[in-house]
């Protein structure tokens, strides 16, 4: 039953993203900013409940909101304020990294379980939102209406890497700076303890924490690149190249 509900939730996100993907650019910018504010408000609520209800007024830095799946919280509210070239980078990041992260978390759902049912529901809804955002950006990419070569696709994908790299640098800085306050593993790449992610925790146990972290980052980029190539293939197969007028 739980798996069916998850599949139904993912299906709903995909269909909703498809239906809304045809909105104009101006409306799209406003919509992403609105969704960003929804994410922000819901995250503030989560942090408040964790601190006041679960940890009796003590803040647990483990739940600081800066995982890969947290980045839309920071990107979407400013989407309409950044230059167009950076909006395109955010779009690519959402349809590749965010969609990949939103789907991958359902492979190992242990990190989505909380002592309170409301927090667990929030976690599931959050990741459904990520799938919706990723599909919305992806469908708009497909609607651009022309195919691209493998090389062009990979080149376009690399435009999102500065956002990812900035996230990795900030996550590492937070892991080091906040470690004295308690266990913390932003992006699951803490230099002080092994990753809790399946497969990579085994790599860390056998070859060391650094090896596990590097493997995790490499696989993250490869997986996101595959998502981008998938979107490129869909665009090439289902949309005709636009005719040149004149």
GROMACS .gro file of C-alpha atoms in nm:
model
  246
    1UNK     CA    1   0.000   0.000   0.000
    2UNK     CA    2   0.279   0.244   0.092
    3UNK     CA    3   0.456   0.182  -0.240
    4UNK     CA    4   0.135   0.239  -0.431
    5UNK     CA    5   0.082   0.569  -0.249
    6UNK     CA    6   0.435   0.679  -0.332
    7UNK     CA    7   0.391   0.585  -0.698
    8UNK     CA    8   0.057   0.768  -0.704
    9UNK     CA    9   0.221   1.075  -0.551
   10UNK     CA   10   0.502   1.071  -0.806
   11UNK     CA   11   0.252   1.021  -1.087
   12UNK     CA   12   0.046   1.314  -0.969
   13UNK     CA   13   0.357   1.536  -0.959
   14UNK     CA   14   0.454   1.436  -1.313
   15UNK     CA   15   0.106   1.500  -1.453
   16UNK     CA   16   0.069   1.830  -1.267
   17UNK     CA   17   0.409   1.944  -1.393
   18UNK     CA   18   0.311   1.855  -1.750
   19UNK     CA   19  -0.017   2.044  -1.727
   20UNK     CA   20   0.149   2.356  -1.586
   21UNK     CA   21   0.461   2.348  -1.804
   22UNK     CA   22   0.298   2.556  -2.076
   23UNK     CA   23   0.271   2.872  -1.866
   24UNK     CA   24   0.445   3.185  -1.992
   25UNK     CA   25   0.790   3.287  -1.877
   26UNK     CA   26   0.669   3.570  -1.657
   27UNK     CA   27   0.413   3.354  -1.484
   28UNK     CA   28   0.671   3.075  -1.447
   29UNK     CA   29   0.912   3.307  -1.268
   30UNK     CA   30   0.641   3.415  -1.025
   31UNK     CA   31   0.527   3.057  -0.975
   32UNK     CA   32   0.877   2.939  -0.884
   33UNK     CA   33   0.916   3.227  -0.641
   34UNK     CA   34   0.582   3.134  -0.484
   35UNK     CA   35   0.684   2.769  -0.449
   36UNK     CA   36   1.013   2.884  -0.300
   37UNK     CA   37   0.824   3.077  -0.033
   38UNK     CA   38   0.610   2.769   0.037
   39UNK     CA   39   0.926   2.566   0.086
   40UNK     CA   40   1.073   2.836   0.309
   41UNK     CA   41   0.767   2.861   0.532
   42UNK     CA   42   0.736   2.484   0.561
   43UNK     CA   43   1.105   2.453   0.651
   44UNK     CA   44   1.071   2.717   0.922
   45UNK     CA   45   0.777   2.518   1.061
   46UNK     CA   46   0.982   2.197   1.052
   47UNK     CA   47   1.276   2.355   1.233
   48UNK     CA   48   1.043   2.500   1.496
   49UNK     CA   49   0.870   2.166   1.559
   50UNK     CA   50   1.199   1.977   1.574
   51UNK     CA   51   1.343   2.223   1.824
   52UNK     CA   52   1.041   2.272   2.047
   53UNK     CA   53   0.862   1.935   2.030
   54UNK     CA   54   1.129   1.677   1.955
   55UNK     CA   55   1.445   1.816   2.117
   56UNK     CA   56   1.293   2.011   2.406
   57UNK     CA   57   1.418   2.354   2.304
   58UNK     CA   58   1.765   2.240   2.192
   59UNK     CA   59   1.855   2.291   1.829
   60UNK     CA   60   1.994   1.979   1.657
   61UNK     CA   61   2.241   2.086   1.386
   62UNK     CA   62   2.195   1.753   1.209
   63UNK     CA   63   1.872   1.896   1.067
   64UNK     CA   64   2.022   2.221   0.942
   65UNK     CA   65   1.857   2.271   0.601
   66UNK     CA   66   2.144   2.238   0.358
   67UNK     CA   67   2.126   1.903   0.184
   68UNK     CA   68   2.114   1.861  -0.193
   69UNK     CA   69   1.737   1.835  -0.159
   70UNK     CA   70   1.733   2.164   0.034
   71UNK     CA   71   1.883   2.380  -0.240
   72UNK     CA   72   1.549   2.468  -0.410
   73UNK     CA   73   1.464   2.634  -0.079
   74UNK     CA   74   1.734   2.891  -0.159
   75UNK     CA   75   1.715   2.895  -0.539
   76UNK     CA   76   1.342   2.930  -0.607
   77UNK     CA   77   1.270   3.245  -0.399
   78UNK     CA   78   1.540   3.439  -0.589
   79UNK     CA   79   1.460   3.293  -0.932
   80UNK     CA   80   1.290   3.606  -1.058
   81UNK     CA   81   1.564   3.838  -0.931
   82UNK     CA   82   1.870   3.682  -1.095
   83UNK     CA   83   1.990   3.742  -1.455
   84UNK     CA   84   1.846   3.521  -1.728
   85UNK     CA   85   2.163   3.316  -1.771
   86UNK     CA   86   2.144   3.218  -1.405
   87UNK     CA   87   1.773   3.137  -1.435
   88UNK     CA   88   1.867   2.891  -1.709
   89UNK     CA   89   2.131   2.741  -1.482
   90UNK     CA   90   1.874   2.701  -1.206
   91UNK     CA   91   1.631   2.540  -1.451
   92UNK     CA   92   1.895   2.283  -1.550
   93UNK     CA   93   1.984   2.220  -1.187
   94UNK     CA   94   1.619   2.159  -1.099
   95UNK     CA   95   1.550   1.919  -1.386
   96UNK     CA   96   1.871   1.722  -1.329
   97UNK     CA   97   2.003   1.738  -0.971
   98UNK     CA   98   1.676   1.820  -0.794
   99UNK     CA   99   1.471   1.560  -0.982
  100UNK     CA  100   1.743   1.300  -0.928
  101UNK     CA  101   1.757   1.376  -0.556
  102UNK     CA  102   1.380   1.376  -0.520
  103UNK     CA  103   1.353   1.031  -0.678
  104UNK     CA  104   1.665   0.875  -0.522
  105UNK     CA  105   1.548   0.943  -0.167
  106UNK     CA  106   1.264   0.694  -0.215
  107UNK     CA  107   1.518   0.415  -0.266
  108UNK     CA  108   1.622   0.446   0.099
  109UNK     CA  109   1.344   0.613   0.298
  110UNK     CA  110   1.507   0.577   0.641
  111UNK     CA  111   1.611   0.941   0.644
  112UNK     CA  112   1.249   1.048   0.589
  113UNK     CA  113   1.120   0.896   0.911
  114UNK     CA  114   1.068   1.123   1.215
  115UNK     CA  115   0.930   1.076   1.567
  116UNK     CA  116   0.624   1.282   1.474
  117UNK     CA  117   0.390   1.179   1.192
  118UNK     CA  118   0.355   1.542   1.083
  119UNK     CA  119   0.731   1.569   1.025
  120UNK     CA  120   0.736   1.243   0.831
  121UNK     CA  121   0.449   1.368   0.614
  122UNK     CA  122   0.638   1.693   0.560
  123UNK     CA  123   0.943   1.499   0.443
  124UNK     CA  124   0.744   1.301   0.189
  125UNK     CA  125   0.560   1.608   0.062
  126UNK     CA  126   0.889   1.796   0.036
  127UNK     CA  127   1.038   1.534  -0.193
  128UNK     CA  128   0.721   1.513  -0.398
  129UNK     CA  129   0.759   1.888  -0.445
  130UNK     CA  130   1.116   1.835  -0.566
  131UNK     CA  131   0.994   1.584  -0.825
  132UNK     CA  132   0.728   1.833  -0.934
  133UNK     CA  133   0.985   2.114  -0.967
  134UNK     CA  134   1.226   1.893  -1.158
  135UNK     CA  135   0.958   1.772  -1.398
  136UNK     CA  136   0.820   2.123  -1.446
  137UNK     CA  137   1.163   2.252  -1.548
  138UNK     CA  138   1.226   1.940  -1.755
  139UNK     CA  139   0.901   1.962  -1.949
  140UNK     CA  140   0.970   2.326  -2.028
  141UNK     CA  141   1.313   2.221  -2.153
  142UNK     CA  142   1.149   1.958  -2.375
  143UNK     CA  143   0.904   2.218  -2.503
  144UNK     CA  144   1.193   2.423  -2.640
  145UNK     CA  145   1.134   2.208  -2.947
  146UNK     CA  146   1.469   2.094  -3.081
  147UNK     CA  147   1.713   1.813  -3.025
  148UNK     CA  148   2.079   1.840  -2.937
  149UNK     CA  149   2.385   1.622  -2.978
  150UNK     CA  150   2.537   1.426  -2.692
  151UNK     CA  151   2.819   1.680  -2.673
  152UNK     CA  152   2.578   1.975  -2.668
  153UNK     CA  153   2.370   1.803  -2.401
  154UNK     CA  154   2.670   1.749  -2.175
  155UNK     CA  155   2.783   2.108  -2.236
  156UNK     CA  156   2.440   2.235  -2.136
  157UNK     CA  157   2.444   2.013  -1.827
  158UNK     CA  158   2.773   2.163  -1.709
  159UNK     CA  159   2.600   2.501  -1.675
  160UNK     CA  160   2.438   2.369  -1.357
  161UNK     CA  161   2.767   2.253  -1.204
  162UNK     CA  162   2.860   2.592  -1.051
  163UNK     CA  163   2.542   2.574  -0.840
  164UNK     CA  164   2.621   2.216  -0.737
  165UNK     CA  165   2.986   2.300  -0.664
  166UNK     CA  166   2.887   2.601  -0.454
  167UNK     CA  167   2.654   2.374  -0.258
  168UNK     CA  168   2.935   2.125  -0.196
  169UNK     CA  169   3.172   2.399  -0.076
  170UNK     CA  170   2.912   2.554   0.155
  171UNK     CA  171   2.811   2.210   0.286
  172UNK     CA  172   3.173   2.126   0.365
  173UNK     CA  173   3.222   2.458   0.541
  174UNK     CA  174   2.909   2.398   0.751
  175UNK     CA  175   3.022   2.044   0.836
  176UNK     CA  176   3.352   2.176   0.969
  177UNK     CA  177   3.225   2.493   1.137
  178UNK     CA  178   2.923   2.339   1.311
  179UNK     CA  179   3.075   2.005   1.407
  180UNK     CA  180   3.163   2.127   1.761
  181UNK     CA  181   2.788   2.183   1.817
  182UNK     CA  182   2.694   1.824   1.733
  183UNK     CA  183   2.686   1.565   1.455
  184UNK     CA  184   2.628   1.724   1.116
  185UNK     CA  185   2.665   1.592   0.762
  186UNK     CA  186   2.542   1.837   0.502
  187UNK     CA  187   2.529   1.674   0.156
  188UNK     CA  188   2.630   1.358   0.351
  189UNK     CA  189   2.999   1.444   0.303
  190UNK     CA  190   3.113   1.510   0.658
  191UNK     CA  191   3.493   1.472   0.692
  192UNK     CA  192   3.441   1.342   1.046
  193UNK     CA  193   3.199   1.052   1.004
  194UNK     CA  194   3.100   0.806   0.735
  195UNK     CA  195   2.804   0.875   0.509
  196UNK     CA  196   2.474   0.729   0.617
  197UNK     CA  197   2.376   0.661   0.255
  198UNK     CA  198   2.348   0.301   0.139
  199UNK     CA  199   2.645   0.171  -0.063
  200UNK     CA  200   2.858   0.473   0.022
  201UNK     CA  201   2.865   0.392   0.393
  202UNK     CA  202   3.010   0.055   0.294
  203UNK     CA  203   3.272   0.224   0.076
  204UNK     CA  204   3.363   0.451   0.368
  205UNK     CA  205   3.387   0.155   0.604
  206UNK     CA  206   3.628  -0.026   0.373
  207UNK     CA  207   3.832   0.252   0.215
  208UNK     CA  208   3.785   0.549   0.449
  209UNK     CA  209   3.552   0.844   0.488
  210UNK     CA  210   3.720   1.051   0.214
  211UNK     CA  211   3.682   0.770  -0.040
  212UNK     CA  212   3.315   0.731   0.046
  213UNK     CA  213   3.254   1.104   0.012
  214UNK     CA  214   3.437   1.132  -0.321
  215UNK     CA  215   3.249   0.832  -0.460
  216UNK     CA  216   2.921   0.985  -0.347
  217UNK     CA  217   2.994   1.317  -0.519
  218UNK     CA  218   3.109   1.151  -0.841
  219UNK     CA  219   2.801   0.930  -0.858
  220UNK     CA  220   2.580   1.231  -0.783
  221UNK     CA  221   2.717   1.419  -1.086
  222UNK     CA  222   2.701   1.114  -1.314
  223UNK     CA  223   2.341   1.042  -1.213
  224UNK     CA  224   2.237   1.403  -1.272
  225UNK     CA  225   2.412   1.401  -1.611
  226UNK     CA  226   2.218   1.088  -1.707
  227UNK     CA  227   1.895   1.263  -1.612
  228UNK     CA  228   1.991   1.551  -1.840
  229UNK     CA  229   2.069   1.318  -2.128
  230UNK     CA  230   1.732   1.153  -2.067
  231UNK     CA  231   1.556   1.488  -2.100
  232UNK     CA  232   1.758   1.560  -2.415
  233UNK     CA  233   1.655   1.226  -2.563
  234UNK     CA  234   1.289   1.293  -2.488
  235UNK     CA  235   1.314   1.633  -2.652
  236UNK     CA  236   1.487   1.491  -2.958
  237UNK     CA  237   1.235   1.207  -3.000
  238UNK     CA  238   0.906   1.379  -2.936
  239UNK     CA  239   0.950   1.729  -3.070
  240UNK     CA  240   1.036   1.835  -3.422
  241UNK     CA  241   1.315   2.082  -3.487
  242UNK     CA  242   1.157   2.424  -3.540
  243UNK     CA  243   1.162   2.557  -3.893
  244UNK     CA  244   1.366   2.862  -3.973
  245UNK     CA  245   1.152   3.146  -4.103
  246UNK     CA  246   1.284   3.362  -4.386
   0.00000   0.00000   0.00000
